Coordinates of C-alpha atoms in Angstrom, one line a residue:
X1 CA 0.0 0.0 0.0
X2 CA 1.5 3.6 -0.7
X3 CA 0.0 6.9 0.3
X4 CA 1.5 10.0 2.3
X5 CA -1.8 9.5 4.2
X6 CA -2.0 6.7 5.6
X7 CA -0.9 7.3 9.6
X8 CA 2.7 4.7 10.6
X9 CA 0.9 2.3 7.0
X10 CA -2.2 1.9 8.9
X11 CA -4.9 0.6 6.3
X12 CA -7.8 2.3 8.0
X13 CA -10.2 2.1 4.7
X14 CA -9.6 -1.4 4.4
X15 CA -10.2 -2.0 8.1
X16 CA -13.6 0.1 7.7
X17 CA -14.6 -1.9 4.3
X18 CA -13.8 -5.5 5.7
X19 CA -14.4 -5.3 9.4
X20 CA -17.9 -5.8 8.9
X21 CA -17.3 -8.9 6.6
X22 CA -15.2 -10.9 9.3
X23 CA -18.1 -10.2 11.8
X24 CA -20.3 -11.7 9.5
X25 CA -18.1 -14.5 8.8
X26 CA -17.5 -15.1 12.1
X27 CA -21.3 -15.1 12.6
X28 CA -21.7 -18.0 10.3
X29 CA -18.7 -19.7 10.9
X30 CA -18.3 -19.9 15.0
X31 CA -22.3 -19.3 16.4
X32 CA -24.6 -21.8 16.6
X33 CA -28.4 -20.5 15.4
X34 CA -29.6 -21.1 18.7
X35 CA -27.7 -18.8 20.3
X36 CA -29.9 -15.5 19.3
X37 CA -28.9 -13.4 22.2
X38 CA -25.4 -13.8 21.7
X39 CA -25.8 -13.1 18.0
X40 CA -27.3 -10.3 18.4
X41 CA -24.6 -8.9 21.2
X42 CA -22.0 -10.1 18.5
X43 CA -23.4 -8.5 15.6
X44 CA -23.8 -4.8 17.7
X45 CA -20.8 -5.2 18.6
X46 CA -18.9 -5.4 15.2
X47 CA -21.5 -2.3 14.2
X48 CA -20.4 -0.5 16.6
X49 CA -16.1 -0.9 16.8
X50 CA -17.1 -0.1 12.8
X51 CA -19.0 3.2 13.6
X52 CA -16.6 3.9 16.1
X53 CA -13.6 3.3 14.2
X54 CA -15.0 5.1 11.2
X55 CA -15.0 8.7 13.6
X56 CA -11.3 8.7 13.0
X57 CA -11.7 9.8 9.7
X58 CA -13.9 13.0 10.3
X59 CA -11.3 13.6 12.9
X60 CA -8.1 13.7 10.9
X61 CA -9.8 15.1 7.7
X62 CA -7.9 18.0 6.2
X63 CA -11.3 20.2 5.0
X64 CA -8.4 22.1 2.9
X65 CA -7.4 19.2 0.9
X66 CA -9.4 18.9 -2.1
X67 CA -7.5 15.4 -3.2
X68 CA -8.1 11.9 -1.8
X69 CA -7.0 11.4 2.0
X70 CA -6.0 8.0 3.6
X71 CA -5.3 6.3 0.2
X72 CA -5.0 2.7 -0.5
X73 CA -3.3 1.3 -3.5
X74 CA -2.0 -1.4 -5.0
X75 CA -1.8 -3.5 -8.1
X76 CA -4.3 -6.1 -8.3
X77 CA -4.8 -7.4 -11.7
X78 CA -1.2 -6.0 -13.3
X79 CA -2.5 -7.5 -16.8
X80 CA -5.5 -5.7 -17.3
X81 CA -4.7 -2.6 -15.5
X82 CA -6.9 -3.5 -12.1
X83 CA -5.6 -1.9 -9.1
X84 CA -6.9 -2.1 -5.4
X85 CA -7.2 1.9 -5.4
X86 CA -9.0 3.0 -2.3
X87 CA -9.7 6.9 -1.5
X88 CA -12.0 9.0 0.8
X89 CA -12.6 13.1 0.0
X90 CA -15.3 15.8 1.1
X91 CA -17.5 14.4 -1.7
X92 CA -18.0 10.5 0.2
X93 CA -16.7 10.9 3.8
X94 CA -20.2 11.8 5.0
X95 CA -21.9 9.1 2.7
X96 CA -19.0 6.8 4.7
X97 CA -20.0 8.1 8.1
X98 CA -24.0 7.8 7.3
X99 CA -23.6 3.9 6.4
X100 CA -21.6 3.2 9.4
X101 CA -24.1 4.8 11.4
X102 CA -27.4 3.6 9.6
X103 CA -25.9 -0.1 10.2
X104 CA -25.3 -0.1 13.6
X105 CA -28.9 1.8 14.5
X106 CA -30.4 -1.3 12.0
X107 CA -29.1 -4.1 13.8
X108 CA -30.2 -2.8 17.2
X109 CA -33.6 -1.7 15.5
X110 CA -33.5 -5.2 14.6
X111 CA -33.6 -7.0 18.2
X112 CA -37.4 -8.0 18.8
X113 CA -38.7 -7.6 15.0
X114 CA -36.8 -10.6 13.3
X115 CA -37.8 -13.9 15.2
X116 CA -36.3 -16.6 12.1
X117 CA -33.3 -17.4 10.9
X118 CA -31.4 -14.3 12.7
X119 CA -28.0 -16.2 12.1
X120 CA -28.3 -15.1 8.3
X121 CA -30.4 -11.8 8.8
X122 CA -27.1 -9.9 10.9
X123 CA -24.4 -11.4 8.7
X124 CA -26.6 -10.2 5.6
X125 CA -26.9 -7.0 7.3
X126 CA -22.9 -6.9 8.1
X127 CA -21.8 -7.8 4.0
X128 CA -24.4 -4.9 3.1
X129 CA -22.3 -2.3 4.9
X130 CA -18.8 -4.0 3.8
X131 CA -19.7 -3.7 0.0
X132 CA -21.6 -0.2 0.3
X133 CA -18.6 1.3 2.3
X134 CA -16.7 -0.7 -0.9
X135 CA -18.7 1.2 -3.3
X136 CA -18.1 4.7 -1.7
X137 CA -14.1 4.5 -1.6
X138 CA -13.0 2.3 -4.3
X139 CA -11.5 5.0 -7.2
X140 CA -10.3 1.9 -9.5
X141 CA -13.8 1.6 -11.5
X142 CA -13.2 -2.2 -11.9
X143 CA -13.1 -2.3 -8.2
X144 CA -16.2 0.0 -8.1
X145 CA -18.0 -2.0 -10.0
X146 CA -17.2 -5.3 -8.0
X147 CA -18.7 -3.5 -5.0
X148 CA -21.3 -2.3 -6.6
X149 CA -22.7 -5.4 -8.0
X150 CA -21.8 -7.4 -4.9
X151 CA -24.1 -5.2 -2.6
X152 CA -27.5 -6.8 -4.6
X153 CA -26.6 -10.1 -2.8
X154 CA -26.9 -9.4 0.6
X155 CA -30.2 -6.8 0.1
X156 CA -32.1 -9.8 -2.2
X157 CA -31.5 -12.0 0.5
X158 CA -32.7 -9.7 3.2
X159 CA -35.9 -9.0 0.8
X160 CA -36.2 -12.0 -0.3
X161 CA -36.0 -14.2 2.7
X162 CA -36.7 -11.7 6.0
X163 CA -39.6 -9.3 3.7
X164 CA -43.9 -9.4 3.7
X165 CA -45.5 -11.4 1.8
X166 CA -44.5 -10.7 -1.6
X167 CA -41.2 -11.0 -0.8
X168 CA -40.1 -13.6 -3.8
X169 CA -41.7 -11.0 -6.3
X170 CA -40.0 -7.9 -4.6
X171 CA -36.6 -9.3 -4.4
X172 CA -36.7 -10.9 -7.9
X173 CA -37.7 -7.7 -9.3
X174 CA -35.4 -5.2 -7.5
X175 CA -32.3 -7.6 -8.4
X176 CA -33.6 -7.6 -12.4
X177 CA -34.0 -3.8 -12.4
X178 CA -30.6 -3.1 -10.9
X179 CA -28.5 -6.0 -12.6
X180 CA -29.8 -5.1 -15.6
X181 CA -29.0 -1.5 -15.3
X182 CA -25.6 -2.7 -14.2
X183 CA -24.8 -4.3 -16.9
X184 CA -25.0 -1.5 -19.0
X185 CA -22.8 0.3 -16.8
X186 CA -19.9 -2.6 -17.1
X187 CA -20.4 -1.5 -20.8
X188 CA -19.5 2.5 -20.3
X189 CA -16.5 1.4 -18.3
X190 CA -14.9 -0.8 -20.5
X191 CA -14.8 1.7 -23.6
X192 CA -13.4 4.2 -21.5
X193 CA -10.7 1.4 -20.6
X194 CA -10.3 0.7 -24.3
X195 CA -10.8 4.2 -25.7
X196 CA -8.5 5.2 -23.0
X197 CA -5.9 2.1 -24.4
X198 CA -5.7 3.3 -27.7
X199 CA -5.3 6.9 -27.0
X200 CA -2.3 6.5 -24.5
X201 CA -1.5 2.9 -24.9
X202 CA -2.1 2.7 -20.7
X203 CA -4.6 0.2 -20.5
X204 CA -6.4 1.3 -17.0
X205 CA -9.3 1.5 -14.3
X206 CA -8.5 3.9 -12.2
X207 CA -10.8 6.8 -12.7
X208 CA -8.1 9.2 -11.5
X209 CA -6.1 8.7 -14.8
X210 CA -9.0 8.2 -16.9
X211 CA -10.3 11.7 -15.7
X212 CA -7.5 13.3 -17.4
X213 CA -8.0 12.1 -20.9
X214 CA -10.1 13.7 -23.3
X215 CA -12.7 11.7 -24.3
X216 CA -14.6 12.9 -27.8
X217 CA -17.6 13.9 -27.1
X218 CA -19.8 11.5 -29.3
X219 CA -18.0 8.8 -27.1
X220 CA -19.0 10.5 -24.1
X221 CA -22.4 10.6 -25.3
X222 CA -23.2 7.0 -25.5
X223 CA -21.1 6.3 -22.3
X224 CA -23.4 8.9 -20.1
X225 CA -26.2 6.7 -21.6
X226 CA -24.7 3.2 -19.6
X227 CA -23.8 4.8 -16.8
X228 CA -27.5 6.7 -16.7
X229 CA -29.0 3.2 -17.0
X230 CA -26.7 2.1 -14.2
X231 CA -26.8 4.5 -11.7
X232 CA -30.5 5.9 -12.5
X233 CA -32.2 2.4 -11.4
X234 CA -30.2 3.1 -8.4
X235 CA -31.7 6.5 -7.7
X236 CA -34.0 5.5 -9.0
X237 CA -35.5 8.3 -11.1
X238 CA -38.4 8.0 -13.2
X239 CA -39.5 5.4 -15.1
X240 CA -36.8 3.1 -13.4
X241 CA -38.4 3.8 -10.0
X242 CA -41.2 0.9 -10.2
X243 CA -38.7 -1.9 -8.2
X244 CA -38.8 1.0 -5.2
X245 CA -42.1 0.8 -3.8
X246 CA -42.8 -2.6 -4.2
X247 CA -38.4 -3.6 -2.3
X248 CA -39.4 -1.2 0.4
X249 CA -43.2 -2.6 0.9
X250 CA -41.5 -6.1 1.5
X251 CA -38.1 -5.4 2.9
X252 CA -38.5 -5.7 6.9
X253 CA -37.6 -2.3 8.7
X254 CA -34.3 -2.5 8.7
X255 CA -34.0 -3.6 5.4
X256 CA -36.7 -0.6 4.3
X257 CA -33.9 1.9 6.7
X258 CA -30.8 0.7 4.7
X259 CA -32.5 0.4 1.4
X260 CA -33.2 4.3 2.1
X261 CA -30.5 5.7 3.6
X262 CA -27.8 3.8 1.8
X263 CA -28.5 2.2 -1.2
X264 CA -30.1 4.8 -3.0
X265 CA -27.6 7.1 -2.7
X266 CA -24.9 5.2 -4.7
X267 CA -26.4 6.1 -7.8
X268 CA -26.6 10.2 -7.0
X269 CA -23.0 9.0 -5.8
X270 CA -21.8 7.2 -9.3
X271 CA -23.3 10.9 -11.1
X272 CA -21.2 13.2 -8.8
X273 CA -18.3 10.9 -8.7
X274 CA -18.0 9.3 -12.4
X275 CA -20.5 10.9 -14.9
X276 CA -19.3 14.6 -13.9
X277 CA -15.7 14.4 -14.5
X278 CA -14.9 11.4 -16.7
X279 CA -17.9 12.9 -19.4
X280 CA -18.3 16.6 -18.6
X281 CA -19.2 17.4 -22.4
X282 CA -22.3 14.5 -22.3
X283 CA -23.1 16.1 -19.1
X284 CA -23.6 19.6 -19.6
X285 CA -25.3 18.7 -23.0
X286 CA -27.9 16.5 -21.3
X287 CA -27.7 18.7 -18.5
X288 CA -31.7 19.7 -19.3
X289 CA -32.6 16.4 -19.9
X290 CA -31.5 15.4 -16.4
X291 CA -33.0 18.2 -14.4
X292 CA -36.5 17.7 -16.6
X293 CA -36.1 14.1 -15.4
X294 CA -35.9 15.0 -11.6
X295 CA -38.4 17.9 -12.2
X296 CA -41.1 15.4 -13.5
X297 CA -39.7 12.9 -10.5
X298 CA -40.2 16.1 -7.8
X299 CA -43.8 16.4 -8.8
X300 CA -44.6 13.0 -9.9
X301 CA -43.4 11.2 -6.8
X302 CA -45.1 13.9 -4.9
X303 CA -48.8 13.1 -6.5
X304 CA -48.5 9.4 -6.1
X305 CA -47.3 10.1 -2.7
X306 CA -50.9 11.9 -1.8
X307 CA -52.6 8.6 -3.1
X308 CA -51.4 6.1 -0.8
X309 CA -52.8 4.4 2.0
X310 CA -50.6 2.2 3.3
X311 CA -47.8 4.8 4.9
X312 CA -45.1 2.0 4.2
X313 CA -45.6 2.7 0.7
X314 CA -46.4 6.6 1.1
X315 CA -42.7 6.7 2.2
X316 CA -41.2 5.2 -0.8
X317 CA -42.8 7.1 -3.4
X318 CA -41.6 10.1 -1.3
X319 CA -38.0 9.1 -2.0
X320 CA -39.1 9.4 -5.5
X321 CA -39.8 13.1 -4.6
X322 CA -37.2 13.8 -2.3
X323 CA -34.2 12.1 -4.6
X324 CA -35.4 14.3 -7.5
X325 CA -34.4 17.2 -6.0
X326 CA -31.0 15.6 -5.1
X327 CA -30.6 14.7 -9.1
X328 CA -31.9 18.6 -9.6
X329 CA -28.9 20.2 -7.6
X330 CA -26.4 17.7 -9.2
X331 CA -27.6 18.5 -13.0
X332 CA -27.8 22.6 -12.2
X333 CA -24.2 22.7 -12.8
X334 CA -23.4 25.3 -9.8
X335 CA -22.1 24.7 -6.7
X336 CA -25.1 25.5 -4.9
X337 CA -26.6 23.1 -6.5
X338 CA -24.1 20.1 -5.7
X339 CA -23.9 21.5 -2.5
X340 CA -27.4 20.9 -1.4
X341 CA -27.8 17.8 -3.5
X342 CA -24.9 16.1 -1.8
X343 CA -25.9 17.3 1.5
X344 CA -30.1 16.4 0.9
X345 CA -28.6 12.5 -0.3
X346 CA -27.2 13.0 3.9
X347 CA -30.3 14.3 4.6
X348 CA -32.7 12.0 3.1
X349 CA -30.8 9.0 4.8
X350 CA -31.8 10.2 8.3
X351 CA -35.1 12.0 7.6
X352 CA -36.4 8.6 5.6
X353 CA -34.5 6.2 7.4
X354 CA -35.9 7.3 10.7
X355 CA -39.5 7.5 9.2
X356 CA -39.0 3.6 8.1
X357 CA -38.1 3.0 11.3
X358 CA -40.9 4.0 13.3
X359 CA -43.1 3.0 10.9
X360 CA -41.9 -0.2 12.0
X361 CA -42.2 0.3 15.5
X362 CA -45.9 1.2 14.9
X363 CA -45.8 -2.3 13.0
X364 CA -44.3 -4.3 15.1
X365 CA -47.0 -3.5 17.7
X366 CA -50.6 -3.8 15.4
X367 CA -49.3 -5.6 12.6
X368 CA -50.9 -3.0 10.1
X369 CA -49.6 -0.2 8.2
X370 CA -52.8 1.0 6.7
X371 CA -53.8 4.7 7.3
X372 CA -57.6 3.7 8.1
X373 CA -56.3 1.1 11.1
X374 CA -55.4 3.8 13.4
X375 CA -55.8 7.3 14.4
X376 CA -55.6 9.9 17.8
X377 CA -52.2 7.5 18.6
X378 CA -50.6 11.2 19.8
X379 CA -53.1 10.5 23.1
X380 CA -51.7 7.0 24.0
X381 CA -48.3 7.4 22.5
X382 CA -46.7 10.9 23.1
X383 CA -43.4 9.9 23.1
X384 CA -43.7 7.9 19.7
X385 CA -45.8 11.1 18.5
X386 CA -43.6 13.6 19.3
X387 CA -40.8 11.7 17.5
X388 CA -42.6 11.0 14.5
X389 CA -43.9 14.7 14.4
X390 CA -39.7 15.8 14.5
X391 CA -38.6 13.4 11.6
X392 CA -42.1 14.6 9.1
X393 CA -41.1 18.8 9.8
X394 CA -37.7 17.5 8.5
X395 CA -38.6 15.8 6.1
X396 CA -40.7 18.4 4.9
X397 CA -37.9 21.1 5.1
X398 CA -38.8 23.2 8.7
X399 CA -36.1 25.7 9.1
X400 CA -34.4 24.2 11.9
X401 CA -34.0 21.0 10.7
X402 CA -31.8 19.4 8.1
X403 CA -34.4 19.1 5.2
X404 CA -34.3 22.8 5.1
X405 CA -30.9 23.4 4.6
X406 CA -30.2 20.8 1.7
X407 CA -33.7 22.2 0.0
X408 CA -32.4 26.0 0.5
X409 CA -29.0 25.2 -1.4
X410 CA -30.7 23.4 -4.0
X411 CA -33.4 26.3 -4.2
X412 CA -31.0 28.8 -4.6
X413 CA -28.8 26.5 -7.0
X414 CA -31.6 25.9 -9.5
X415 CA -32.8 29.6 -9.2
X416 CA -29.5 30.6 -10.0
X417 CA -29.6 28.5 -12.9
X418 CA -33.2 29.1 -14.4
X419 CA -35.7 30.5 -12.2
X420 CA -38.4 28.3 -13.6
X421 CA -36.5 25.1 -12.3
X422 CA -36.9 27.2 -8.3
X423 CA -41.2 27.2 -9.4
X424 CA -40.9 23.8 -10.0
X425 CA -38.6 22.8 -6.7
X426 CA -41.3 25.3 -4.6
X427 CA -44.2 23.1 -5.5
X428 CA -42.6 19.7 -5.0
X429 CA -41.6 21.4 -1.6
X430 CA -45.2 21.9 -0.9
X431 CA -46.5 18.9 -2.4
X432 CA -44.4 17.2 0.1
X433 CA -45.6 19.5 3.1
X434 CA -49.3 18.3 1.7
X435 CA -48.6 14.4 2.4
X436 CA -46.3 14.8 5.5
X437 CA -48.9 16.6 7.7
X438 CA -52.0 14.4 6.3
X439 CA -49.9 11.7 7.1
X440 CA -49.1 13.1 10.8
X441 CA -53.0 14.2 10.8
X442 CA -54.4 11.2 9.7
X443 CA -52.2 9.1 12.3
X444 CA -51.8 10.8 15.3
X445 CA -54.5 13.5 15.2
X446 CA -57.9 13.7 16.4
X447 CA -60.0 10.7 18.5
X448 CA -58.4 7.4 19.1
X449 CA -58.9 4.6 17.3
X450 CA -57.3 1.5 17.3
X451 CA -59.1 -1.8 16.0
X452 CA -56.6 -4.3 17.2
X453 CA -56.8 -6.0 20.8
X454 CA -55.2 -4.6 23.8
X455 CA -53.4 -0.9 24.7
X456 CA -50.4 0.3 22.9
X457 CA -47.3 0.5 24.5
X458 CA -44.9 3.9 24.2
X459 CA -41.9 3.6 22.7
X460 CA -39.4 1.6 25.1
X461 CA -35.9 2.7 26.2
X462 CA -34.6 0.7 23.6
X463 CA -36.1 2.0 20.8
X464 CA -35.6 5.7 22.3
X465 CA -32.2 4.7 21.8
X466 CA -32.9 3.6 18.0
X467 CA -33.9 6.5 17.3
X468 CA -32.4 9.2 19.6
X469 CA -29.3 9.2 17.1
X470 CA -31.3 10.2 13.8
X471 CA -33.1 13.1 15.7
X472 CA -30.0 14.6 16.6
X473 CA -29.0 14.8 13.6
X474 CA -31.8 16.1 12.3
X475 CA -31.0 19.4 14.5
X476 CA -27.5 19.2 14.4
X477 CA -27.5 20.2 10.7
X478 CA -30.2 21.8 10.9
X479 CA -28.8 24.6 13.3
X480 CA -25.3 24.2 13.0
X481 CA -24.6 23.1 9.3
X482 CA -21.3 25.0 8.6
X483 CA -19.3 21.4 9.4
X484 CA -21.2 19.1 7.3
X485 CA -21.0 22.2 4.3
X486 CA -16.8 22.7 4.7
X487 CA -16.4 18.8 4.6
X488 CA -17.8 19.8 0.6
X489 CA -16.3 22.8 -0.3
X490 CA -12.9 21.8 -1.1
X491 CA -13.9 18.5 -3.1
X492 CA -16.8 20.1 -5.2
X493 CA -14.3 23.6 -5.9
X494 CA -12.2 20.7 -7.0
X495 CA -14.5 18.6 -9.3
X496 CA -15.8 22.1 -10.7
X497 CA -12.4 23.0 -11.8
X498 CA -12.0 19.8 -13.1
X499 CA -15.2 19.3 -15.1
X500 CA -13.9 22.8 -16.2
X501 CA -11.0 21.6 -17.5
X502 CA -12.4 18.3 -18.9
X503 CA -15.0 20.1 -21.0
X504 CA -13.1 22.9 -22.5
X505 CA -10.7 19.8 -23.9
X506 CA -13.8 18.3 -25.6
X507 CA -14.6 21.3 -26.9
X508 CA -13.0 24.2 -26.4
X509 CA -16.0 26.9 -24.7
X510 CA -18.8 27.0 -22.2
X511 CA -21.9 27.0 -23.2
X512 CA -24.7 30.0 -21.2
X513 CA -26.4 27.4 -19.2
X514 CA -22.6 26.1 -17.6
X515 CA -21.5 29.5 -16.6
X516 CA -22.2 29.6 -14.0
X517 CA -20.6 26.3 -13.0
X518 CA -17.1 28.0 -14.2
X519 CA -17.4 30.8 -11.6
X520 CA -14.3 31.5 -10.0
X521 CA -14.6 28.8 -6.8
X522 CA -14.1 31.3 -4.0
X523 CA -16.7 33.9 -5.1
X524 CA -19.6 31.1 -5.0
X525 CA -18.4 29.5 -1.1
X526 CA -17.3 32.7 0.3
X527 CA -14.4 31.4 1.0

């Protein structure tokens, strides 16, 4: 391994990606499936030494360097140009620090809900953050795309053995939709190896080097298009979103949380981190394709959302909403824009994530999700009210909370770029406001009503617990952002520049609508 930053040769990525794997093999491999206590304890434990351990890197991170901190490489594959190239910068450290945390609150939200085969469930849960955290630092795009494809295993399981009743049909479908998608991708990457081969006669992954070739801009085109299919299933932005509803309807609540917070974000990741700099021309020229896309997503997602009646489902089709305006600040080209983007894919994890989670608390408890099962539960659960009533004002944007500042940089990034993209963001805001208090109203408001047996119990200290960590997150970024944004600002100053630089090699000048993109860094932070 080589790397100025790596402290006395320490691998501390490595450590972070494959931690999680031994616990899981040593889950399989050494406890008996009898022993569910002792599983669980195990499994919590390996969650937590990960989300521990992954606080050093917050902690040592130089906001000033705009580069790659604690690198990992090595040749792998010397033949075909495969290297084991591992990197963390301002663009993935909090995506890093949101999976590490997001693991560790699933398997303790998991303790009473999963009563079968727990063995499985925790190491499934445990190879889900290894390849995710894989898919986040890996720089060699061969390496990328192992993780990437390796992270549908352990979620189709999870789905597919642990989910509702239509489990079978939910995991079948959501494995399809992505494979397939990912397929497509494996195709973008290799012509960039092989266009990048016969230019230079460097056969290579690494996305570093390929970065700094100009591709022609026809090739760009077509490659945008597999890496669209790819990472847009992820997203998933419209009309790839269909596997969505249906994965998060059948996944069980912790499956629903990581489904949310995690794996949806690696494809607003793959944009920001491949599609931007290795095919700036193909995204600039698309650039009003894409933010059409996540307009019609904003508004779309937000209808649908207003129809449902079973709040799993409600929830899902809001992450169609909410990850539209994420796509929207990426495909502004400013930096307000990627700003709030990257920040509302944070913000989305914890605001959704938590609303899975006590959705399946209220679950857990009358077996129902339906809208028409239950009402007045603020009267007989106060504490569970008054949590659920934090996580929907963030959801829905309240200053104060962490929706509002993502929603305010993209705001101001897609007024900056055309004011009629801000109309468009304003409504979907409002849209969202609509379902998130008829939601609230239609649960927790008004008489009681319950139509199962027996009283409903408040949330216990355990599940206080669960949760506690999302809501302060919720108001830490809400009322003290300025951390969270300097993590960025180096990082996206540097991928600006660099998609500057890219772009004018493919063609020489900036189009209007990238202008503003190509504003000198430090009068658009302030810095």
């Amino acid at each position: 391994m080589t790397g100025p930053e790596i402290i006395g040769g320490f691998p501390i990525l490595s450590t972070l990606i494959f931690l999680p794997a031994v616990g899981a093999l040593f889950i399989v491999l050494f406890l008996k499936k009898e022993w569910d206590i002792l599983i669980k304890w195990v499994a919590l434990g390996f969650a937590s030494v990960e989300f521990i351990l992954s606080l050093y890197l917050p902690f040592t991170f130089d906001i000033n360097n705009p580069g790659l901190q604690w690198v990992e490489k090595t040749v792998w594959i010397k033949r075909f140009g495969i290297s084991y190239y591992l990197g963390v910068d301002g663009i993935s450290l909090l995506l890093v620090l949101l999976t590490t945390l997001i693991t560790f609150i699933c398997v303790l939200a998991s303790w009473t809900d999963i009563k079968k085969k727990l063995k499985g469930y925790m190491a499934m849960f445990l190879l889900t953050e290894t390849f995710s955290l894989g898919v986040f630092m890996a720089m060699d795009m061969f390496l990328f795309y192992i993780f990437w494809e390796a992270v549908l295993i352990p979620m189709v399981f999870i789905i597919g053995i642990w989910g509702g009743d239509r489990k079978l049909y939910s995991a079948i479908k959501f494995f399809l939709f992505t494979f397939v998608g990912s397929l497509f991708m494996l195709l973008g990457i290799l012509a960039l190896y092989f266009f990048h081969g016969k230019l230079t006669g460097v056969y290579t992954f690494d996305s570093t080097i390929l970065s700094q070739t100009m591709v022609a801009p026809a090739i760009q085109l077509w490659v945008f298009i597999t890496f669209f299919l790819g990472f847009a299933v992820k997203v998933p932005m419209f009309p790839f979103h269909t596997w969505l509803p249906d994965a998060h309807t059948d996944a069980p609540t912790a499956g629903s949380i990581v489904l949310a917070a995690v794996l949806l974000k690696l494809g607003t990741y793959g944009f920001v981190r491949f599609s931007l700099p290795l095919l700036p021309n193909a995204s600039i020229q698309l650039g009003p394709v894409m933010a059409g896309i996540a307009i019609f997503a904003i508004l779309y997602g937000a209808l649908v959302t207003i129809a449902q009646k079973d709040i799993k489902k409600l929830i899902a089709y809001s992450s169609v909403s909410h990850m539209g305006l994420v796509m929207l600040g990426i495909f502004v080209f400013n930096i307000e824009g990627l700003k709030g983007g990257l920040l509302q894919m944070i913000n989305h994890g914890i605001s959704t994530g938590a609303l899975f989670l006590l959705v399946g608390m209220i679950y857990e408890r009358t077996h129902t999700r339906m809208l028409g099962d239950y009402t007045g539960l603020f009267k007989e659960l106060p504490i569970y009210g008054a949590f659920f009533l934090i996580i929907v004002l963030s959801s829905m944007g309240m200053p104060g909370t962490n929706g509002f500042i993502g929603e305010l940089f993209v705001l101001l990034g897609a007024f900056k770029a055309n004011w009629y993209y801000a109309v468009f963001v304003v409504m979907g805001v409002l849209l969202g406001a609509v379902y998130l208090l008829w939601l609230f109203q239609r649960v927790f408001l008004g008489n009681y009503y319950y139509g199962g047996k027996g009283p409903l119990l408040d949330l216990s200290f355990r599940e206080i617990i669960v949760a506690l960590p999302l809501l302060i997150m919720v108001f830490w970024i809400g009322l003290f952002p300025r951390p969270f944004l300097r993590v960025m600002d180096a990082s996206l100053n540097n991928l600006v520049k660099q998609v500057e630089i890219n772009y004018k090699k493919g063609s020489g000048e900036v189009p209007a609508n990238a202008a503003a993109m190509f504003e000198p860094a430090g009068e658009r932070t302030g810095r």
